[in-house]
Coordinates of C-alpha atoms in Angstrom, one line a residue:
M208 CA -241.3 3.7 42.1
T209 CA -244.7 3.1 40.7
L210 CA -246.1 4.2 37.3
V211 CA -249.8 4.9 37.1
V212 CA -251.2 5.2 33.6
L213 CA -254.3 7.4 33.8
A214 CA -256.8 6.6 31.1
H215 CA -260.0 8.4 30.2
G216 CA -262.2 5.5 31.4
T217 CA -264.5 3.0 29.6
N218 CA -266.8 0.1 30.3
D219 CA -266.5 -1.0 26.6
P220 CA -265.1 -4.6 26.5
A221 CA -262.9 -3.9 23.5
G222 CA -261.6 -0.7 25.0
R223 CA -260.8 -2.3 28.3
A224 CA -259.0 -5.2 26.4
T225 CA -257.0 -2.6 24.5
W226 CA -255.9 -0.9 27.7
G227 CA -254.9 -4.3 29.1
A228 CA -252.8 -5.1 26.0
L229 CA -251.1 -1.7 26.2
L230 CA -250.3 -2.2 29.9
T231 CA -248.8 -5.5 29.0
R232 CA -246.5 -3.8 26.5
V233 CA -245.5 -1.2 29.1
R234 CA -244.7 -3.8 31.7
S235 CA -242.5 -5.6 29.3
L236 CA -240.5 -2.4 28.8
L237 CA -240.4 -1.8 32.6
P238 CA -240.0 -5.3 34.1
D239 CA -238.6 -4.0 37.4
E240 CA -241.3 -1.4 38.0
E241 CA -244.9 -1.6 39.3
V242 CA -247.3 -0.4 36.6
R243 CA -250.9 0.2 37.4
L244 CA -253.9 1.6 35.5
A245 CA -256.4 4.2 36.8
W246 CA -259.4 5.7 35.2
A247 CA -260.3 9.4 35.1
G248 CA -264.0 8.7 34.9
V249 CA -266.7 6.1 34.2
A250 CA -264.7 3.1 35.5
R251 CA -262.8 2.1 38.6
P252 CA -260.3 2.3 40.1
Q253 CA -259.9 6.1 39.8
L254 CA -256.8 7.9 41.2
A255 CA -258.6 8.6 44.5
D256 CA -259.2 4.8 44.8
L257 CA -255.8 3.6 43.7
L258 CA -253.3 6.0 45.3
P259 CA -254.1 5.2 48.9
K260 CA -253.6 1.5 48.2
L261 CA -250.1 2.1 46.8
G262 CA -248.8 3.5 50.1
A263 CA -246.0 6.0 50.2
G264 CA -244.5 7.2 46.9
P265 CA -242.8 8.2 44.9
V266 CA -245.4 7.7 42.2
V267 CA -245.4 8.9 38.6
V268 CA -248.8 9.5 36.9
V269 CA -248.8 9.6 33.1
P270 CA -252.0 11.0 31.7
A271 CA -252.8 8.9 28.7
F272 CA -254.6 11.7 26.9
L273 CA -254.1 13.2 23.5
A274 CA -254.6 16.8 24.6
S275 CA -254.3 18.8 27.8
G276 CA -258.0 19.2 28.8
F277 CA -260.0 19.2 32.0
H278 CA -258.6 16.0 33.5
V279 CA -254.9 17.0 33.0
R280 CA -255.1 20.6 34.1
R281 CA -257.8 20.6 36.8
D282 CA -259.1 17.2 37.8
V283 CA -255.9 15.4 38.6
P284 CA -254.3 18.3 40.5
E285 CA -257.5 18.8 42.6
Q286 CA -257.6 15.0 43.4
L287 CA -253.9 15.1 44.5
A288 CA -254.5 18.1 46.7
A289 CA -257.6 16.5 48.3
L290 CA -255.5 13.4 49.0
G291 CA -252.6 15.5 50.4
R292 CA -250.2 13.7 48.1
T293 CA -247.0 15.6 47.6
D294 CA -245.1 12.5 46.5
V295 CA -246.8 12.2 43.1
R296 CA -245.3 13.6 39.9
V297 CA -247.7 14.1 37.0
T298 CA -246.2 14.2 33.5
D299 CA -247.3 15.9 30.4
P300 CA -250.1 14.0 28.5
L301 CA -249.1 11.8 25.5
G302 CA -250.4 14.1 22.9
P303 CA -249.8 15.9 20.7
D304 CA -246.5 14.1 20.0
P305 CA -245.0 13.5 16.6
A306 CA -244.4 9.8 17.4
L307 CA -248.2 9.3 17.9
V308 CA -248.9 11.2 14.7
D309 CA -246.7 8.7 12.8
A310 CA -248.4 5.8 14.5
A311 CA -251.9 7.2 13.6
L312 CA -250.8 7.5 10.0
E313 CA -249.6 3.9 10.1
R314 CA -253.1 2.9 11.3
L315 CA -254.6 5.0 8.5
R316 CA -252.5 3.2 5.8
D317 CA -253.4 -0.1 7.3
A318 CA -257.1 0.8 6.9
G319 CA -256.6 1.3 3.2
W320 CA -256.0 5.0 2.8
S321 CA -254.7 6.0 -0.7
D322 CA -255.6 9.4 -1.9
E323 CA -258.7 10.3 0.1
R324 CA -258.9 13.6 1.9
V325 CA -257.6 13.2 5.4
V326 CA -259.7 14.5 8.4
L327 CA -258.4 14.2 11.9
A328 CA -261.2 12.7 14.1
A329 CA -260.8 13.6 17.7
A330 CA -263.0 13.0 20.8
G331 CA -263.2 16.8 21.1
S332 CA -263.3 19.4 23.8
T333 CA -264.6 22.8 24.7
D334 CA -261.3 23.6 26.5
P335 CA -259.2 26.1 24.4
V336 CA -255.9 24.5 25.5
A337 CA -257.1 21.1 24.4
Q338 CA -258.4 22.5 21.1
A339 CA -255.0 24.1 20.5
D340 CA -253.3 20.7 21.1
L341 CA -255.6 19.1 18.6
E342 CA -254.7 21.7 16.0
T343 CA -251.1 21.0 16.7
A344 CA -251.7 17.4 16.0
A345 CA -253.4 18.3 12.7
S346 CA -250.5 20.5 11.8
L347 CA -248.1 17.6 12.3
V348 CA -250.3 15.5 10.0
R349 CA -250.4 18.2 7.4
E350 CA -246.6 18.3 7.3
R351 CA -246.6 14.6 6.5
V352 CA -249.4 14.2 4.0
G353 CA -249.5 17.7 2.4
G354 CA -252.6 19.8 2.0
E355 CA -255.2 20.8 4.6
V356 CA -256.2 18.4 7.4
P357 CA -259.4 19.7 9.1
V358 CA -260.3 18.6 12.6
G359 CA -263.7 17.2 13.5
Y360 CA -265.0 16.5 17.0
V361 CA -266.9 13.4 17.8
A362 CA -268.3 14.3 21.2
G363 CA -267.5 17.7 22.6
G364 CA -267.1 21.1 20.9
D365 CA -267.2 22.3 17.3
P366 CA -266.8 21.6 14.5
R367 CA -268.6 18.3 14.6
L368 CA -267.0 15.5 12.7
A369 CA -270.1 14.6 10.7
D370 CA -270.3 18.2 9.5
V371 CA -266.6 18.3 8.6
V372 CA -266.8 15.1 6.6
A373 CA -270.0 16.3 4.8
A374 CA -268.2 19.5 3.8
Q375 CA -265.4 17.8 2.0
D376 CA -265.3 17.5 -1.8
G377 CA -264.8 13.8 -2.5
P378 CA -264.2 10.8 -0.3
V379 CA -262.7 11.2 3.2
A380 CA -260.3 9.1 5.3
L381 CA -260.5 9.5 9.0
L382 CA -257.2 9.6 10.9
T383 CA -258.5 8.4 14.3
W384 CA -257.0 10.5 17.1
L385 CA -258.3 8.2 19.8
L386 CA -256.4 5.8 22.0
A387 CA -258.9 2.9 22.4
P388 CA -262.0 1.5 20.7
G389 CA -265.4 2.3 22.2
V390 CA -268.4 4.5 21.6
F391 CA -266.4 7.5 20.1
H392 CA -264.8 5.3 17.5
R393 CA -268.2 3.7 16.6
W394 CA -269.7 7.2 16.2
A395 CA -266.7 8.2 14.0
S396 CA -267.3 5.1 11.9
G397 CA -270.8 6.2 11.2
V398 CA -270.3 9.6 9.7
G399 CA -269.9 8.5 6.1
A400 CA -266.1 8.4 5.6
A401 CA -264.7 6.1 3.0
V402 CA -261.8 5.0 5.2
V403 CA -261.7 4.9 9.0
A404 CA -258.5 4.1 10.8
E405 CA -258.4 2.1 14.0
P406 CA -257.5 3.9 17.3
L407 CA -253.9 4.0 18.3
G408 CA -254.5 1.2 20.8
D409 CA -251.5 -0.8 21.9
H410 CA -249.3 0.5 19.1
P411 CA -245.6 0.2 20.2
A412 CA -245.2 3.9 19.8
V413 CA -247.8 4.5 22.5
A414 CA -246.1 2.1 25.0
S415 CA -242.7 3.7 24.2
L416 CA -244.0 7.2 24.8
L417 CA -245.6 6.2 28.1
V418 CA -242.3 4.7 29.2
E419 CA -240.4 7.8 28.0
R420 CA -242.7 10.1 30.0
Y421 CA -242.2 7.9 33.1
R422 CA -238.5 7.7 32.9
T423 CA -238.1 11.4 32.5
A424 CA -240.2 12.1 35.5
A425 CA -238.6 9.4 37.6
A426 CA -235.1 10.8 36.9
L427 CA -236.3 14.2 38.1
A428 CA -237.8 12.7 41.2
S429 CA -234.7 10.8 42.2

């Protein structure tokens, strides 16, 4: 059985290196399985490129996204339908998952967070389901840090991250709800926060969750 990790897509060298490092972690946890990477946009190979090269399934696709937006609920099912692939099982996305919240808080502490107001910095979406997932992630952060944790969007939808940071009373620490470095993280770093956490990247919790999603789907498919 093949695991395909579906990432958002980037041409940023640091971002691509991070995804490579994460795939190395996943392969170390699944030494007997084929593990491949596909991009949902921007870069190649995309699912429509990769799946025909894999031959007959079964295949498990794990969407490496932190919310259930367009790619998870529309793009991937439409691609599979167009390819006529009925041997591909698509799992839930990675987020919002408590294990990733804990990993993001670890990144925040590593960045030097002490008592600054925490803001969750997300790529953003205009999709109501994705926005609800991001609010769920923020609620999980609130449970761990106490107090309000507003959400700011870097790219899509409102409220914009820069506006959220500007509206806070006192210094702000950004909990980065992103998987890899790239343009979104650079934009987040420029909004005036006192502390900016690194993306989740190849944190062991991300690799473990990818493997968990895969094994659950593989057990159901067998």
